[in-house]
C-alpha atoms as a printed R data frame, in Angstrom:
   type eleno elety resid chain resno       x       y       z
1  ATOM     1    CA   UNK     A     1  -1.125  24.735 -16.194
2  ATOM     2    CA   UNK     A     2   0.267  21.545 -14.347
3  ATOM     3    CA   UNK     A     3  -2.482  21.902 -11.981
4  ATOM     4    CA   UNK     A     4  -5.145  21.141 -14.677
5  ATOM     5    CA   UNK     A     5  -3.189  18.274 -16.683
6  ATOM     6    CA   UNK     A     6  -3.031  16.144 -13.858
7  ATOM     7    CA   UNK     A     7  -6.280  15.359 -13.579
8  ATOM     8    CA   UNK     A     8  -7.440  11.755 -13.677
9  ATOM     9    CA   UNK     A     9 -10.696   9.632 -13.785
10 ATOM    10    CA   UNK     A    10 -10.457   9.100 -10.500
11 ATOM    11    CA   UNK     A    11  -9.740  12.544  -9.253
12 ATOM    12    CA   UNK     A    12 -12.768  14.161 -11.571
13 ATOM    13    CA   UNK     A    13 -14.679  11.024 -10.081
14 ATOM    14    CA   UNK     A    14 -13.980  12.679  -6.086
15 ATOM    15    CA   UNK     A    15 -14.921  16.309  -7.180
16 ATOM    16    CA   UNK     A    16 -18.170  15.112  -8.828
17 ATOM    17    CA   UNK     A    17 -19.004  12.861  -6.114
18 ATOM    18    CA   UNK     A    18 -18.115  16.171  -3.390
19 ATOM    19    CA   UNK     A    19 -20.245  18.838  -5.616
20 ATOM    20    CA   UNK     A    20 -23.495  16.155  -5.427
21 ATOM    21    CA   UNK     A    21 -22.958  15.965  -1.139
22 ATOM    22    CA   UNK     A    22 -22.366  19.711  -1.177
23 ATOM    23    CA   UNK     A    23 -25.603  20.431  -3.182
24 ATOM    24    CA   UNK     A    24 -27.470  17.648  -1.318
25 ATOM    25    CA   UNK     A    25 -26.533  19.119   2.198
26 ATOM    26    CA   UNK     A    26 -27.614  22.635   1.013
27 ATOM    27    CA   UNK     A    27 -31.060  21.290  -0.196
28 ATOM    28    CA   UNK     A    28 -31.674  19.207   2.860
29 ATOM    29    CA   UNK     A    29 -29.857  21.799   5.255
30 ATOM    30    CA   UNK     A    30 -27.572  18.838   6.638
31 ATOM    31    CA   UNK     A    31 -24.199  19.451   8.416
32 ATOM    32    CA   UNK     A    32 -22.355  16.273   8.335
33 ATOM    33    CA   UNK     A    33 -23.055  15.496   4.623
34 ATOM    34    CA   UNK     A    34 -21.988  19.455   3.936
35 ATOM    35    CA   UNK     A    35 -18.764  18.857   5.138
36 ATOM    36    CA   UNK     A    36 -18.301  15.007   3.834
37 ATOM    37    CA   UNK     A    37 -18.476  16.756   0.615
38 ATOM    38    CA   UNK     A    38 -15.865  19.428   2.078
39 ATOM    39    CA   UNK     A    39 -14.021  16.662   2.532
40 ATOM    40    CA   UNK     A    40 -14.244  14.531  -0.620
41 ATOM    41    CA   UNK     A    41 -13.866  17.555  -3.015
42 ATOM    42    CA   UNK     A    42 -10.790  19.237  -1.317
43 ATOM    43    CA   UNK     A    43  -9.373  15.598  -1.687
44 ATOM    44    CA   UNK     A    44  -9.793  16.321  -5.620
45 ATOM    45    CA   UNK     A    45  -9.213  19.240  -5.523
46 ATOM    46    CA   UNK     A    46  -5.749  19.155  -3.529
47 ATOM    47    CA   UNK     A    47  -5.126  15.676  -5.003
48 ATOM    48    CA   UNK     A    48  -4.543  13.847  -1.960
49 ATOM    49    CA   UNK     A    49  -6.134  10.393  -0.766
50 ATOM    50    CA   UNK     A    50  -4.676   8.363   2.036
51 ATOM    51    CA   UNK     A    51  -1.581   9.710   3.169
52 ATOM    52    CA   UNK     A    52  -1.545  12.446   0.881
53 ATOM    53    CA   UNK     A    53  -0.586  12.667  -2.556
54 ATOM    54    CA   UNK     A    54   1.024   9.239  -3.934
55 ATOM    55    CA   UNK     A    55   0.951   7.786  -0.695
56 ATOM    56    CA   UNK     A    56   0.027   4.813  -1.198
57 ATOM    57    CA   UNK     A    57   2.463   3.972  -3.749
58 ATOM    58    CA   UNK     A    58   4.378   0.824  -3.494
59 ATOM    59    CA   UNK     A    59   8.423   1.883  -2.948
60 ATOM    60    CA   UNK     A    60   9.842   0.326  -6.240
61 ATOM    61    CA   UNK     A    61  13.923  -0.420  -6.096
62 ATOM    62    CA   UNK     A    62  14.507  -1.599  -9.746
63 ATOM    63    CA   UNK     A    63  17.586  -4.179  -9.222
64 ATOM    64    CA   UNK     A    64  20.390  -3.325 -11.155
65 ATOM    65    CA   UNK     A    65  22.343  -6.249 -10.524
66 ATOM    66    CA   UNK     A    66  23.753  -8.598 -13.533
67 ATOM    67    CA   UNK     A    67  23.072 -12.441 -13.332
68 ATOM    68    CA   UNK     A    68  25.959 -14.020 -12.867
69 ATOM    69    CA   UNK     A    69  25.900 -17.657 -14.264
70 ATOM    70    CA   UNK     A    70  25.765 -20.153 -11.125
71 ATOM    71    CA   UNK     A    71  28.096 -23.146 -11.859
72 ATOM    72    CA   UNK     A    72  26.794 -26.911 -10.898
73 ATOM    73    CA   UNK     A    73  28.424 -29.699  -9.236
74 ATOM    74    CA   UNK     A    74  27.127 -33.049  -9.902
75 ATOM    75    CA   UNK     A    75  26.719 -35.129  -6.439
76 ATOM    76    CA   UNK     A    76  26.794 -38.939  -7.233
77 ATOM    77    CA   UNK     A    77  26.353 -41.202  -4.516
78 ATOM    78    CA   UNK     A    78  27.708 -44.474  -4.766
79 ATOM    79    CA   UNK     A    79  25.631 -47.466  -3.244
Protein backbone atom coordinates (compact mmCIF):
# COMPACT_ATOMS: atom_id res chain seq x y z
CA UNK A 1 0.00 0.00 0.00
CA UNK A 2 3.23 2.25 -0.14
CA UNK A 3 2.87 2.29 -3.76
CA UNK A 4 -0.44 4.27 -3.59
CA UNK A 5 0.48 6.76 -0.58
CA UNK A 6 3.19 8.20 -2.36
CA UNK A 7 1.48 9.83 -4.73
CA UNK A 8 1.86 13.57 -5.19
CA UNK A 9 0.34 16.54 -7.20
CA UNK A 10 2.88 16.37 -9.36
CA UNK A 11 3.02 12.70 -10.03
CA UNK A 12 -1.08 12.49 -10.56
CA UNK A 13 -0.29 15.73 -12.71
CA UNK A 14 2.28 13.24 -15.24
CA UNK A 15 -0.30 10.31 -15.37
CA UNK A 16 -3.15 12.68 -16.33
CA UNK A 17 -1.13 14.55 -18.69
CA UNK A 18 0.16 10.68 -20.29
CA UNK A 19 -3.64 9.21 -20.35
CA UNK A 20 -4.77 12.65 -22.52
CA UNK A 21 -1.48 11.89 -25.23
CA UNK A 22 -2.38 8.20 -25.08
CA UNK A 23 -6.11 8.84 -25.91
CA UNK A 24 -5.16 11.66 -28.34
CA UNK A 25 -2.69 9.37 -30.34
CA UNK A 26 -5.38 6.60 -30.49
CA UNK A 27 -8.02 9.09 -31.89
CA UNK A 28 -5.69 10.67 -34.36
CA UNK A 29 -3.75 7.27 -35.03
CA UNK A 30 -0.32 9.13 -34.24
CA UNK A 31 2.90 7.24 -33.24
CA UNK A 32 5.14 9.69 -31.68
CA UNK A 33 2.46 11.31 -29.42
CA UNK A 34 1.38 7.40 -28.49
CA UNK A 35 4.52 6.80 -27.09
CA UNK A 36 5.25 10.52 -25.55
CA UNK A 37 2.40 9.51 -23.47
CA UNK A 38 4.21 5.97 -22.93
CA UNK A 39 6.67 7.95 -21.78
CA UNK A 40 5.13 10.58 -19.50
CA UNK A 41 2.76 8.07 -17.74
CA UNK A 42 5.37 5.28 -16.98
CA UNK A 43 7.29 8.35 -15.46
CA UNK A 44 4.14 8.51 -12.97
CA UNK A 45 3.61 5.58 -12.86
CA UNK A 46 7.27 4.28 -11.90
CA UNK A 47 7.87 7.64 -10.15
CA UNK A 48 10.91 8.63 -11.81
CA UNK A 49 11.81 12.12 -13.51
CA UNK A 50 15.33 13.09 -14.37
CA UNK A 51 17.69 10.71 -13.16
CA UNK A 52 15.26 8.55 -11.69
CA UNK A 53 13.53 8.68 -8.57
CA UNK A 54 14.83 11.68 -6.21
CA UNK A 55 17.44 12.48 -8.49
CA UNK A 56 17.49 15.63 -8.54
CA UNK A 57 17.69 16.17 -4.96
CA UNK A 58 20.19 18.52 -3.59
CA UNK A 59 22.88 16.24 -1.28
CA UNK A 60 22.15 17.88 2.19
CA UNK A 61 25.20 17.36 4.95
CA UNK A 62 23.55 18.96 8.08
CA UNK A 63 26.81 20.38 10.01
CA UNK A 64 27.10 19.11 13.27
CA UNK A 65 29.80 21.17 14.38
CA UNK A 66 29.52 23.51 17.70
CA UNK A 67 30.49 27.28 17.37
CA UNK A 68 33.25 27.83 19.14
CA UNK A 69 33.50 31.52 20.38
CA UNK A 70 36.35 33.33 18.21
CA UNK A 71 38.42 35.59 20.56
CA UNK A 72 39.46 39.33 19.26
CA UNK A 73 42.59 41.16 19.39
CA UNK A 74 42.42 44.81 19.23
CA UNK A 75 45.16 46.25 16.60
CA UNK A 76 45.96 49.95 17.51
CA UNK A 77 48.25 51.71 15.42
CA UNK A 78 50.08 54.43 16.77
CA UNK A 79 50.73 57.57 14.47
Amino acid sequence: MNFIKSWGYMRILRLIIGVIAIVQAIITADIIIGLMGIIIGGMAFFNTGCCSTSGCDVNYKKDTKQIKDVEYEEVVTGK
